[in-house]
PDB file of C-alpha atoms in Angstrom:
ATOM      1  CA  GLN A   1     -13.556 -10.516  -6.757  1.00 80.00           C
ATOM      2  CA  VAL A   2     -12.218  -7.856  -4.464  1.00 87.00           C
ATOM      3  CA  GLN A   3     -12.602  -4.142  -5.005  1.00 92.00           C
ATOM      4  CA  LEU A   4     -10.114  -1.772  -3.406  1.00 95.00           C
ATOM      5  CA  VAL A   5     -10.702   1.920  -2.862  1.00 95.00           C
ATOM      6  CA  GLU A   6      -7.916   4.200  -1.666  1.00 95.00           C
ATOM      7  CA  SER A   7      -8.335   7.507   0.097  1.00 95.00           C
ATOM      8  CA  GLY A   8      -6.214  10.054   1.888  1.00 95.00           C
ATOM      9  CA  GLY A   9      -3.842  11.335  -0.754  1.00 93.00           C
ATOM     10  CA  GLY A  10      -3.052  15.001  -1.136  1.00 97.00           C
ATOM     11  CA  LEU A  11      -0.429  17.710  -0.994  1.00 97.00           C
ATOM     12  CA  VAL A  12       1.957  18.018   1.931  1.00 98.00           C
ATOM     13  CA  GLN A  13       5.195  19.848   2.616  1.00 98.00           C
ATOM     14  CA  ALA A  14       8.452  18.000   2.984  1.00 98.00           C
ATOM     15  CA  GLY A  15       8.832  16.683   6.504  1.00 98.00           C
ATOM     16  CA  GLY A  16       5.103  16.389   6.935  1.00 98.00           C
ATOM     17  CA  SER A  17       2.832  13.401   7.378  1.00 98.00           C
ATOM     18  CA  LEU A  18      -0.025  11.842   5.479  1.00 97.00           C
ATOM     19  CA  SER A  19      -2.145   8.770   5.988  1.00 97.00           C
ATOM     20  CA  LEU A  20      -3.626   6.585   3.273  1.00 98.00           C
ATOM     21  CA  SER A  21      -6.469   4.120   3.650  1.00 98.00           C
ATOM     22  CA  CYS A  22      -7.598   1.273   1.435  1.00 96.00           C
ATOM     23  CA  ALA A  23     -10.952  -0.377   1.969  1.00 94.00           C
ATOM     24  CA  ALA A  24     -11.715  -3.790   0.485  1.00 92.00           C
ATOM     25  CA  SER A  25     -15.174  -4.835  -0.616  1.00 89.00           C
ATOM     26  CA  GLY A  26     -16.813  -7.484  -2.748  1.00 82.00           C
ATOM     27  CA  ARG A  27     -17.764 -11.112  -2.529  1.00 71.00           C
ATOM     28  CA  ARG A  28     -14.325 -12.133  -1.381  1.00 62.00           C
ATOM     29  CA  ALA A  29     -13.359  -9.044   0.538  1.00 57.00           C
ATOM     30  CA  SER A  30     -10.922 -10.635   2.934  1.00 65.00           C
ATOM     31  CA  PRO A  31      -7.604 -10.879   1.147  1.00 69.00           C
ATOM     32  CA  TYR A  32      -4.651 -12.254   3.036  1.00 79.00           C
ATOM     33  CA  ALA A  33      -1.883  -9.987   1.895  1.00 91.00           C
ATOM     34  CA  MET A  34      -2.428  -6.294   1.309  1.00 93.00           C
ATOM     35  CA  GLY A  35       0.114  -3.760   0.328  1.00 95.00           C
ATOM     36  CA  TRP A  36       1.029  -0.453  -1.214  1.00 98.00           C
ATOM     37  CA  PHE A  37       2.895   0.383  -4.365  1.00 98.00           C
ATOM     38  CA  ARG A  38       3.667   3.709  -5.959  1.00 98.00           C
ATOM     39  CA  GLN A  39       4.363   4.925  -9.444  1.00 98.00           C
ATOM     40  CA  VAL A  40       5.666   8.065 -11.084  1.00 97.00           C
ATOM     41  CA  PRO A  41       5.279   8.801 -14.795  1.00 94.00           C
ATOM     42  CA  GLY A  42       7.771   6.945 -16.916  1.00 95.00           C
ATOM     43  CA  LYS A  43       8.778   4.518 -14.195  1.00 96.00           C
ATOM     44  CA  GLU A  44       7.646   1.067 -13.156  1.00 96.00           C
ATOM     45  CA  ARG A  45       5.326   0.560 -10.256  1.00 96.00           C
ATOM     46  CA  GLU A  46       7.429   0.335  -7.095  1.00 97.00           C
ATOM     47  CA  PHE A  47       6.843  -1.727  -3.972  1.00 98.00           C
ATOM     48  CA  VAL A  48       6.353   0.350  -0.814  1.00 98.00           C
ATOM     49  CA  ALA A  49       5.038  -1.897   1.956  1.00 98.00           C
ATOM     50  CA  THR A  50       2.999  -5.002   2.552  1.00 97.00           C
ATOM     51  CA  ILE A  51       1.330  -6.820   5.405  1.00 96.00           C
ATOM     52  CA  ILE A  52       0.891 -10.477   4.627  1.00 92.00           C
ATOM     53  CA  ASN A  53      -0.974 -12.115   7.491  1.00 87.00           C
ATOM     54  CA  TRP A  54      -4.210 -11.605   9.374  1.00 83.00           C
ATOM     55  CA  SER A  55      -2.571 -10.719  12.657  1.00 86.00           C
ATOM     56  CA  GLY A  56      -0.534  -7.984  11.042  1.00 86.00           C
ATOM     57  CA  SER A  57       2.674  -9.282  12.523  1.00 89.00           C
ATOM     58  CA  SER A  58       4.403  -9.869   9.178  1.00 93.00           C
ATOM     59  CA  LYS A  59       5.214  -6.585   7.520  1.00 96.00           C
ATOM     60  CA  TYR A  60       7.759  -5.683   4.905  1.00 97.00           C
ATOM     61  CA  TYR A  61       8.952  -2.314   3.691  1.00 98.00           C
ATOM     62  CA  ALA A  62      11.016  -0.962   0.855  1.00 98.00           C
ATOM     63  CA  ASP A  63      14.365   0.317   2.081  1.00 97.00           C
ATOM     64  CA  SER A  64      13.467   3.794   0.871  1.00 97.00           C
ATOM     65  CA  VAL A  65      10.552   4.089   3.307  1.00 98.00           C
ATOM     66  CA  LYS A  66      11.717   1.969   6.219  1.00 98.00           C
ATOM     67  CA  GLY A  67      11.508   3.892   9.467  1.00 97.00           C
ATOM     68  CA  ARG A  68       9.247   6.550   7.940  1.00 98.00           C
ATOM     69  CA  PHE A  69       6.181   4.614   6.778  1.00 98.00           C
ATOM     70  CA  THR A  70       4.021   2.243   8.796  1.00 98.00           C
ATOM     71  CA  ILE A  71       1.541  -0.225   7.360  1.00 97.00           C
ATOM     72  CA  SER A  72      -1.288  -1.628   9.430  1.00 96.00           C
ATOM     73  CA  ARG A  73      -4.618  -3.346   8.933  1.00 94.00           C
ATOM     74  CA  ASP A  74      -8.027  -3.482  10.556  1.00 93.00           C
ATOM     75  CA  ASN A  75      -9.615  -6.798   9.597  1.00 89.00           C
ATOM     76  CA  ALA A  76     -13.007  -5.868  10.999  1.00 89.00           C
ATOM     77  CA  LYS A  77     -13.081  -2.884   8.647  1.00 91.00           C
ATOM     78  CA  LYS A  78     -11.303  -4.778   5.840  1.00 90.00           C
ATOM     79  CA  THR A  79      -8.982  -1.817   5.583  1.00 93.00           C
ATOM     80  CA  VAL A  80      -5.253  -1.376   5.287  1.00 95.00           C
ATOM     81  CA  TYR A  81      -3.517   1.845   6.209  1.00 97.00           C
ATOM     82  CA  LEU A  82      -0.253   3.487   5.303  1.00 98.00           C
ATOM     83  CA  GLN A  83       0.963   6.109   7.731  1.00 98.00           C
ATOM     84  CA  MET A  84       3.658   8.213   6.083  1.00 98.00           C
ATOM     85  CA  SER A  85       5.880  10.580   8.006  1.00 98.00           C
ATOM     86  CA  SER A  86       9.032  12.583   7.323  1.00 98.00           C
ATOM     87  CA  LEU A  87       7.874  12.804   3.744  1.00 98.00           C
ATOM     88  CA  LYS A  88      10.335  13.760   1.036  1.00 98.00           C
ATOM     89  CA  PRO A  89       9.750  15.201  -2.430  1.00 97.00           C
ATOM     90  CA  GLU A  90      10.896  11.874  -3.874  1.00 97.00           C
ATOM     91  CA  ASP A  91       7.884  10.225  -2.210  1.00 98.00           C
ATOM     92  CA  THR A  92       5.685  12.052  -4.712  1.00 98.00           C
ATOM     93  CA  ALA A  93       3.780   9.460  -6.732  1.00 98.00           C
ATOM     94  CA  VAL A  94       0.444   7.839  -7.324  1.00 98.00           C
ATOM     95  CA  TYR A  95      -0.006   5.324  -4.534  1.00 98.00           C
ATOM     96  CA  TYR A  96      -1.850   2.100  -5.272  1.00 98.00           C
ATOM     97  CA  CYS A  97      -3.364  -0.375  -2.873  1.00 97.00           C
ATOM     98  CA  ALA A  98      -2.947  -4.036  -3.793  1.00 96.00           C
ATOM     99  CA  ALA A  99      -4.176  -7.340  -2.416  1.00 93.00           C
ATOM    100  CA  LYS A 100      -3.931 -11.061  -2.999  1.00 90.00           C
ATOM    101  CA  ASP A 101      -5.698 -14.133  -1.702  1.00 85.00           C
ATOM    102  CA  TYR A 102      -2.702 -15.845  -0.171  1.00 83.00           C
ATOM    103  CA  SER A 103      -0.028 -15.056   2.333  1.00 84.00           C
ATOM    104  CA  SER A 104       3.409 -14.586   0.848  1.00 84.00           C
ATOM    105  CA  PHE A 105       6.036 -11.931   0.542  1.00 90.00           C
ATOM    106  CA  ASP A 106       6.737 -11.067  -3.056  1.00 90.00           C
ATOM    107  CA  PRO A 107       7.423  -7.390  -3.776  1.00 91.00           C
ATOM    108  CA  THR A 108       6.725  -7.665  -7.476  1.00 90.00           C
ATOM    109  CA  SER A 109       3.537  -6.018  -8.668  1.00 90.00           C
ATOM    110  CA  ASN A 110       2.443  -9.000 -10.754  1.00 92.00           C
ATOM    111  CA  SER A 111       2.190 -11.131  -7.613  1.00 91.00           C
ATOM    112  CA  TYR A 112      -0.892  -9.163  -6.581  1.00 93.00           C
ATOM    113  CA  ASP A 113      -4.366  -9.982  -7.877  1.00 91.00           C
ATOM    114  CA  TYR A 114      -6.367  -6.881  -7.032  1.00 93.00           C
ATOM    115  CA  TRP A 115      -5.620  -3.190  -7.399  1.00 96.00           C
ATOM    116  CA  GLY A 116      -7.161   0.098  -6.417  1.00 97.00           C
ATOM    117  CA  GLN A 117      -7.471   3.089  -8.696  1.00 96.00           C
ATOM    118  CA  GLY A 118      -4.634   4.999  -7.055  1.00 97.00           C
ATOM    119  CA  THR A 119      -4.387   8.193  -5.060  1.00 97.00           C
ATOM    120  CA  GLN A 120      -1.984  11.048  -5.702  1.00 97.00           C
ATOM    121  CA  VAL A 121       0.534  12.029  -3.043  1.00 98.00           C
ATOM    122  CA  THR A 122       2.525  15.179  -3.706  1.00 98.00           C
ATOM    123  CA  VAL A 123       5.310  16.342  -1.412  1.00 98.00           C
ATOM    124  CA  SER A 124       6.505  19.877  -1.971  1.00 97.00           C
ATOM    125  CA  SER A 125      10.027  20.993  -1.115  1.00 94.00           C
TER     126      SER A 125
END
């Protein structure tokens, strides 16, 4: 099992920046693919970004965040990061870290095996 713990959410003004972290722990705490999703009340969980290999060279982003968000990983720390800049009010959501034990790109939430508890990001206009 893998446990994921997010940190770094908060309140920021539009145009600002925020960084999220997700630390993995547990017996099998070295998942291949790690990613971020977000969800607002009444809507389905939405893919944000994922990094699917150990080297960090394979990254994918949702069109809505491309050019503004950057995903990265530190394998020694078993941590994935999401650096968010030029934030917009529509980025407001609960952000969830996700992971799976194999390397593949599949932006659907049910392709991921492990989930964090979520962290709130609020962007004020």
